[in-house]
PDB file of C-alpha atoms in Angstrom:
ATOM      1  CA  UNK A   1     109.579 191.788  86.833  1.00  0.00           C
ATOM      2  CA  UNK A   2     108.945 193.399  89.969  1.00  0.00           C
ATOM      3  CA  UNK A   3     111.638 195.885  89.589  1.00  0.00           C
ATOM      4  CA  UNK A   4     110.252 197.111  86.349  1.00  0.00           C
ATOM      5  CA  UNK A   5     106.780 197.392  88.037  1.00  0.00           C
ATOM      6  CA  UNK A   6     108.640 199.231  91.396  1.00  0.00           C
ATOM      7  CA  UNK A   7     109.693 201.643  88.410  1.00  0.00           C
ATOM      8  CA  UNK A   8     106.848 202.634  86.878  1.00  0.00           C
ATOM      9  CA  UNK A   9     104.134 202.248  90.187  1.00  0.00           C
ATOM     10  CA  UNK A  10     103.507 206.151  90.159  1.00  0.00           C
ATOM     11  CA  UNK A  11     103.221 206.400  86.190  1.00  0.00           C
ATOM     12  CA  UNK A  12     100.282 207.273  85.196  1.00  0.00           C
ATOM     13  CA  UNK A  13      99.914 205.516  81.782  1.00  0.00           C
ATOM     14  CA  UNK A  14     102.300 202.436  80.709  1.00  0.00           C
ATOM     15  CA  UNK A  15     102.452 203.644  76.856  1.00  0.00           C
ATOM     16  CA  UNK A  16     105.342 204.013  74.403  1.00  0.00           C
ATOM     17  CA  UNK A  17     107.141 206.388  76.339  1.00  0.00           C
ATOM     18  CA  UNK A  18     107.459 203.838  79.688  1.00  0.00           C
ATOM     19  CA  UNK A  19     108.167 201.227  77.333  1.00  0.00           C
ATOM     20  CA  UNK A  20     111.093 203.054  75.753  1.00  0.00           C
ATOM     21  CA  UNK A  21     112.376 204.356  78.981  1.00  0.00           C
ATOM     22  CA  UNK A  22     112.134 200.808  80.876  1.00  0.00           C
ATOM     23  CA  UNK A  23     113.710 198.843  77.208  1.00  0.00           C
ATOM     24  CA  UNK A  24     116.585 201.630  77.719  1.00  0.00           C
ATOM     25  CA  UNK A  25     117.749 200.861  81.409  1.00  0.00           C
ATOM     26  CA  UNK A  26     117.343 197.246  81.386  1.00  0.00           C
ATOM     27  CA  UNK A  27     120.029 197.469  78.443  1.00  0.00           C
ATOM     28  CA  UNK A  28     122.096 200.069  79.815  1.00  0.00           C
ATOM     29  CA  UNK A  29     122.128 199.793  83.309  1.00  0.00           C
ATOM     30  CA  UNK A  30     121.017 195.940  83.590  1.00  0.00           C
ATOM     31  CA  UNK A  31     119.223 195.211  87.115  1.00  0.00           C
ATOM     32  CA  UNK A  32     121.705 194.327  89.931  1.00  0.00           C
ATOM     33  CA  UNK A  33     124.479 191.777  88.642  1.00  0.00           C
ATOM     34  CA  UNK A  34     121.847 190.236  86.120  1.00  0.00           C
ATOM     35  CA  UNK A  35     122.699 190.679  81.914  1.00  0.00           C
ATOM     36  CA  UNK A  36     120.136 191.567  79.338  1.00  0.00           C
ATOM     37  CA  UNK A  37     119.612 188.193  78.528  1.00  0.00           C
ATOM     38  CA  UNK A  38     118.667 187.013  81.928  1.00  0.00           C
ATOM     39  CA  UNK A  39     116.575 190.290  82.521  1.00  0.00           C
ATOM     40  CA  UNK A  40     114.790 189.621  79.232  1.00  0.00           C
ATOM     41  CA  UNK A  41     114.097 185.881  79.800  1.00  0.00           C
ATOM     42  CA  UNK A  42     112.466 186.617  83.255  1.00  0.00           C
ATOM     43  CA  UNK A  43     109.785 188.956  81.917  1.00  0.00           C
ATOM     44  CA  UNK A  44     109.300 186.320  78.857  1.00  0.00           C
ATOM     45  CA  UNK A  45     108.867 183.336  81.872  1.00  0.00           C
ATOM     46  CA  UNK A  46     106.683 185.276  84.102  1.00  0.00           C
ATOM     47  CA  UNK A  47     104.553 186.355  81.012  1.00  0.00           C
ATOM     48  CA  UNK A  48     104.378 182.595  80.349  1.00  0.00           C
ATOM     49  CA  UNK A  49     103.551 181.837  83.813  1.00  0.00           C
ATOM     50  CA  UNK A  50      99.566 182.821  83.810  1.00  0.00           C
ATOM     51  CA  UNK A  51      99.952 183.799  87.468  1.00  0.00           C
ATOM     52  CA  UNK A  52      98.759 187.340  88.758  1.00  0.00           C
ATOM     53  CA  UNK A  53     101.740 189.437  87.636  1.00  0.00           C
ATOM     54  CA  UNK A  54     101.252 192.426  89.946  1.00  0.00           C
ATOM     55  CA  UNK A  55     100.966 190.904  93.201  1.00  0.00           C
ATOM     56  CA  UNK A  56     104.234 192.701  95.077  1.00  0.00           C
ATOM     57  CA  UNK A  57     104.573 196.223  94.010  1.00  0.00           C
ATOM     58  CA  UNK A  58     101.041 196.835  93.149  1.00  0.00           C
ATOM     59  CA  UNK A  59     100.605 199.428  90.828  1.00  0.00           C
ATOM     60  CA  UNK A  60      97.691 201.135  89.805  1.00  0.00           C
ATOM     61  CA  UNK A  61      97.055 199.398  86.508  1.00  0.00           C
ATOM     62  CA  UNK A  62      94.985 196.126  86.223  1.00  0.00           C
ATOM     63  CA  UNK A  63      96.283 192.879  85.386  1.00  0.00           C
ATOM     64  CA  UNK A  64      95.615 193.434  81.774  1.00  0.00           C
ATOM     65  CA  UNK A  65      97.544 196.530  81.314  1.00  0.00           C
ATOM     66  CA  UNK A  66     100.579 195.141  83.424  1.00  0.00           C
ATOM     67  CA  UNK A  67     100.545 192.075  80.830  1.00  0.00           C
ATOM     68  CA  UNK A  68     100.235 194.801  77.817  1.00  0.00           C
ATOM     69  CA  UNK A  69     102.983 196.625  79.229  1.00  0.00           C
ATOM     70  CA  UNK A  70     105.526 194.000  79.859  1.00  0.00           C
ATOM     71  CA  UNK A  71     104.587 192.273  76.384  1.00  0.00           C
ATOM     72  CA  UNK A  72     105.570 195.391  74.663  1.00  0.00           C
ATOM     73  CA  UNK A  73     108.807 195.813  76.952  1.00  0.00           C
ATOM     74  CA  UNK A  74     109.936 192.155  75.589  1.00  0.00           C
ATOM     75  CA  UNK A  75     108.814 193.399  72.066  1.00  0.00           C
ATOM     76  CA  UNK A  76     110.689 196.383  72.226  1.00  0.00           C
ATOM     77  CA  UNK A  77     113.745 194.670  73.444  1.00  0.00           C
ATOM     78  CA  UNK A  78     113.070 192.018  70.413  1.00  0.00           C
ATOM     79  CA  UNK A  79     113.373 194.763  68.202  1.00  0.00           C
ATOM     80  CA  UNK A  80     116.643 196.396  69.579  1.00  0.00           C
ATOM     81  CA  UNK A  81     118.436 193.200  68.720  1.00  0.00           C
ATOM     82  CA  UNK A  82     121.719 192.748  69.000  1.00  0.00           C
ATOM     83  CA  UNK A  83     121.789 194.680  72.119  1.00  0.00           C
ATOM     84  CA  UNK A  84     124.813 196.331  73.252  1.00  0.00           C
ATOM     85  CA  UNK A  85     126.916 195.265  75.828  1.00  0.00           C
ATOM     86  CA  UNK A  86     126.417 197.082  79.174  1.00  0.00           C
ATOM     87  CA  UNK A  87     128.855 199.703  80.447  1.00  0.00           C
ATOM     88  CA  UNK A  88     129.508 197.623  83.642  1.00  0.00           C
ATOM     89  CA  UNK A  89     128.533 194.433  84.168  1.00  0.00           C
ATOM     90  CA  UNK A  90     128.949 192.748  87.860  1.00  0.00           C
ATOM     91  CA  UNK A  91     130.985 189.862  88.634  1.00  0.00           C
ATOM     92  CA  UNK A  92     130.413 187.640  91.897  1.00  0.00           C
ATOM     93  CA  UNK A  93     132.350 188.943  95.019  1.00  0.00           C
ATOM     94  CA  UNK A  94     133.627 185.582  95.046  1.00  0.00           C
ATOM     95  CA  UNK A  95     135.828 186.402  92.451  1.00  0.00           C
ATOM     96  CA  UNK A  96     137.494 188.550  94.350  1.00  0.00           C
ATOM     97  CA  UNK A  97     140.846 186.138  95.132  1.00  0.00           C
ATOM     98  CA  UNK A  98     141.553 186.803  91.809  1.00  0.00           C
ATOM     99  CA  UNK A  99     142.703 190.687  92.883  1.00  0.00           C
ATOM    100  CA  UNK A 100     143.529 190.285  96.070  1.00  0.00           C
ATOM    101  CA  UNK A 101     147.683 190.327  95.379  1.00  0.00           C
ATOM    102  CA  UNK A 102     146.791 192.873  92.968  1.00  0.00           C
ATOM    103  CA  UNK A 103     148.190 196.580  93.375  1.00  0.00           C
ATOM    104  CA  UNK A 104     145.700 199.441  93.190  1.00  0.00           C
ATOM    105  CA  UNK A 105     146.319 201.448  89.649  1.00  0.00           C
ATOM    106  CA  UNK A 106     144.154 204.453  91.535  1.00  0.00           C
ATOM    107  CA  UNK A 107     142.854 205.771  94.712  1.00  0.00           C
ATOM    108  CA  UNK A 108     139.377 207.319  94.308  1.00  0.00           C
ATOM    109  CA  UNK A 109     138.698 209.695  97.390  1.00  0.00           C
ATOM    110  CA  UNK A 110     135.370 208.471  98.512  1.00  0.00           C
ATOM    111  CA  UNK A 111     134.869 205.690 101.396  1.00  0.00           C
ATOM    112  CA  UNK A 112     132.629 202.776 100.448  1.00  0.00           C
ATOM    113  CA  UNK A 113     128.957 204.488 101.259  1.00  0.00           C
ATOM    114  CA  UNK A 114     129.313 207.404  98.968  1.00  0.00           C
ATOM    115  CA  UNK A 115     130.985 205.578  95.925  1.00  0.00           C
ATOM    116  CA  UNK A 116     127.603 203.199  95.378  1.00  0.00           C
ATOM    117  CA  UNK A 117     125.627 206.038  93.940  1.00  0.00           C
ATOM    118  CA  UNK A 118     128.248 207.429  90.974  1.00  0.00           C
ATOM    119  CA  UNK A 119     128.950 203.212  90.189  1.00  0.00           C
ATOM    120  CA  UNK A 120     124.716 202.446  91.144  1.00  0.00           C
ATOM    121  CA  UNK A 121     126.345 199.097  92.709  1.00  0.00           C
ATOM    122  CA  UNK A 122     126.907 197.991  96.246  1.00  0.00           C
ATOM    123  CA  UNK A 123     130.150 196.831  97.468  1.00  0.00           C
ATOM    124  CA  UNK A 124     129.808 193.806  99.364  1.00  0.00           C
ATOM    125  CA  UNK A 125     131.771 192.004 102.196  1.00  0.00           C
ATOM    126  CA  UNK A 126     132.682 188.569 101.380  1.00  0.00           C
ATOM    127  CA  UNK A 127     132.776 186.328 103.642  1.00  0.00           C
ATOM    128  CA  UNK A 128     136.340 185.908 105.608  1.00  0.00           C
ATOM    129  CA  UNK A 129     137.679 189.655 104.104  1.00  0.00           C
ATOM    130  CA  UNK A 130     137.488 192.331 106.129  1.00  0.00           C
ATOM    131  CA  UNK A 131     136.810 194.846 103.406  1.00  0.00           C
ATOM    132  CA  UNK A 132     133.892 195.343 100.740  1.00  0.00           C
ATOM    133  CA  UNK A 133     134.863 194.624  97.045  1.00  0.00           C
ATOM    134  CA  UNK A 134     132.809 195.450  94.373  1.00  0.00           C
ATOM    135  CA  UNK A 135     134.024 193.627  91.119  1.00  0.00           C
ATOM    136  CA  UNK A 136     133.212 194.955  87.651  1.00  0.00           C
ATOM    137  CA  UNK A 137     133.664 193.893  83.670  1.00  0.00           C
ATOM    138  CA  UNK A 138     133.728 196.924  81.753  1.00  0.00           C
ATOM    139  CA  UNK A 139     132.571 197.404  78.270  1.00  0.00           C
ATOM    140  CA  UNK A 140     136.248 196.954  76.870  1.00  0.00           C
ATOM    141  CA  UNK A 141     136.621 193.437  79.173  1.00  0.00           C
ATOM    142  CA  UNK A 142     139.018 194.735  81.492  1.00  0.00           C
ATOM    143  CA  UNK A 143     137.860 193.968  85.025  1.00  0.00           C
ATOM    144  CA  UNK A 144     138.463 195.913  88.059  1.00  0.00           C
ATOM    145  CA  UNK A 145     138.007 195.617  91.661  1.00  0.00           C
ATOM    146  CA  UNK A 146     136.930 198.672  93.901  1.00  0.00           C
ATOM    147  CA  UNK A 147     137.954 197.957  97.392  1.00  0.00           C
ATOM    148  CA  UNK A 148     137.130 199.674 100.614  1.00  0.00           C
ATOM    149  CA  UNK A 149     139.461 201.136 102.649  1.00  0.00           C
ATOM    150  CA  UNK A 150     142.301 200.728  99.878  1.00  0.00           C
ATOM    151  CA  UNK A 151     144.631 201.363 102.857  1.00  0.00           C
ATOM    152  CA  UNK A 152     144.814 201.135 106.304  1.00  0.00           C
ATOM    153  CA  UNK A 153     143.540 204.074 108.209  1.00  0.00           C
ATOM    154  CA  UNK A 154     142.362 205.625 104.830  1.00  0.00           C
ATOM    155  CA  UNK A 155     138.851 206.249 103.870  1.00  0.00           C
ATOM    156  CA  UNK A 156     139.773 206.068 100.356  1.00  0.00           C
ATOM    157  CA  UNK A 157     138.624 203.290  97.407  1.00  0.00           C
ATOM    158  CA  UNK A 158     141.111 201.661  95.916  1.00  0.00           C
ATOM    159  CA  UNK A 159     140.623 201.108  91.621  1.00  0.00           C
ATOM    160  CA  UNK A 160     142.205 197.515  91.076  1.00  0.00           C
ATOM    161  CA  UNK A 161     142.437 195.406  87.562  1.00  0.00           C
ATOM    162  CA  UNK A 162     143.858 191.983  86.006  1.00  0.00           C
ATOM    163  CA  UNK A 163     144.749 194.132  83.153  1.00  0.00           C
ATOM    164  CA  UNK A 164     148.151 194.352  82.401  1.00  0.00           C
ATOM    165  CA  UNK A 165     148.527 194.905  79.207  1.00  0.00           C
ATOM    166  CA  UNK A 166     145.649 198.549  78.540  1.00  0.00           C
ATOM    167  CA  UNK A 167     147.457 201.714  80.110  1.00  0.00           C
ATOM    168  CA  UNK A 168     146.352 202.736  82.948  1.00  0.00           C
ATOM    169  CA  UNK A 169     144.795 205.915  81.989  1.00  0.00           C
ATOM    170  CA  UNK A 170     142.640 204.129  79.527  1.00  0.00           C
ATOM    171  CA  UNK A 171     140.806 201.912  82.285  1.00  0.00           C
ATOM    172  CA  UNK A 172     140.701 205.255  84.461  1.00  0.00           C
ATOM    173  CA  UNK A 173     138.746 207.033  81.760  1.00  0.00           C
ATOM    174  CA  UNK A 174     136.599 203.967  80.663  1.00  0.00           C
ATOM    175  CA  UNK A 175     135.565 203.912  84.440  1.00  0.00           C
ATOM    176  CA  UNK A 176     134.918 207.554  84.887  1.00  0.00           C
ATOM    177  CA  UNK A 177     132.957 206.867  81.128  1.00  0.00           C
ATOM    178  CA  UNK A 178     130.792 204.119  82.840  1.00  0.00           C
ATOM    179  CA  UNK A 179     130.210 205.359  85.984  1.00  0.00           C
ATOM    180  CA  UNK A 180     128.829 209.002  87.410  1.00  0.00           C
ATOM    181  CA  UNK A 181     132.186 208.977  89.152  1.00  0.00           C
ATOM    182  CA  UNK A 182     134.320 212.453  89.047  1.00  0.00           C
ATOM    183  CA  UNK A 183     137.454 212.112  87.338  1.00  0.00           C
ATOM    184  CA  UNK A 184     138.498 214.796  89.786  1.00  0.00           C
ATOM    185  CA  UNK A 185     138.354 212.155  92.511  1.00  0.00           C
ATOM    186  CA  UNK A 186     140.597 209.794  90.841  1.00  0.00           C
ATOM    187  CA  UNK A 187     144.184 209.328  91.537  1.00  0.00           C
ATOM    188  CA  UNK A 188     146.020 207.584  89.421  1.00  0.00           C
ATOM    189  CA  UNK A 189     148.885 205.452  90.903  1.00  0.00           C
ATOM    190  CA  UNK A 190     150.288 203.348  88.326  1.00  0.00           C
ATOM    191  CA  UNK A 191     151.967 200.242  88.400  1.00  0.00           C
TER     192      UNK A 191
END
């Protein structure tokens, strides 16, 4: 709830147009590794709560227009049932075990810092690893890995997956699809 209020605290109304926006990026670009569902059930339980709704971001509507807003987001998202499923969806860093004897099947050409903005995800450091790992379902199912460095003495990402059996090219292309990556940037390697 407070991340939809951190994005609209400099709108001047909270009509349709918010609504719309707000319904369209918790669908499509779901709030850090949380899914639709979860998003959607924490406005419902903080609606339910009775509590002052507006007490972190503080925006310039009252109580009563906050309430009026996020009952129309959950409306909104009511009515866009079924909702698709997300471009990217993140999977726990702990997962990451699961890649680590995994060959890359691409090098992107962007250290760790600068690939966050085109994926809007943070890789993370898990504890024990010395390198960050970002870990991804895409639309299709396949999951990936992004790893930083890829290689020693390299400040490239490396592009990892479980996926044997989709070519490579086709998980290449669904990332540059899901992402603001450049497919420019992309190597692919193969297996």
């Amino acid at each position: 709830m407070n991340a939809v209020l951190y994005g609209v605290q400099f709108s001047d109304t909270l009509g349709p147009e918010e609504v719309s926006r707000v319904s369209t990026a918790l669908l499509t670009e779901p709030l850090g590794n949380l899914h639709p569902e979860q998003e959607y059930q924490a406005l419902v339980e903080a609606l339910r709560s009775n509590e002052e709704l507006d007490t972190v971001v503080r925006t310039k509507h009252s109580e009563s227009e906050v309430r009026q807003f996020l009952n129309n987001i959950v409306a909104e998202l009511d009515d866009r049932r079924p909702w698709p499923t997300p471009a990217l969806i993140e999977l726990p860093v702990s997962e990451w075990g699961r890649f680590s004897g995994t060959d890359p099947i691409a090098r992107i050409d962007m250290a760790w810092p600068a690939i966050q903005g085109p994926v809007r995800r943070m890789l993370k450091k898990p504890v024990g690893e010395e390198r960050y790992w970002l870990i991804l379902r895409l639309r299709s199912g396949t999951e990936i890995a992004l790893v930083w460095p890829g290689w020693p003495g390299a400040s490239a990402t490396a592009l990892l997956s479980t996926d044997r059996a989709t070519p490579i090219p086709e998980i290449v292309e669904e990332v540059v699809n899901s992402t603001a990556l450049d497919a420019k940037s992309i190597a692919i390697i193969g297996r």
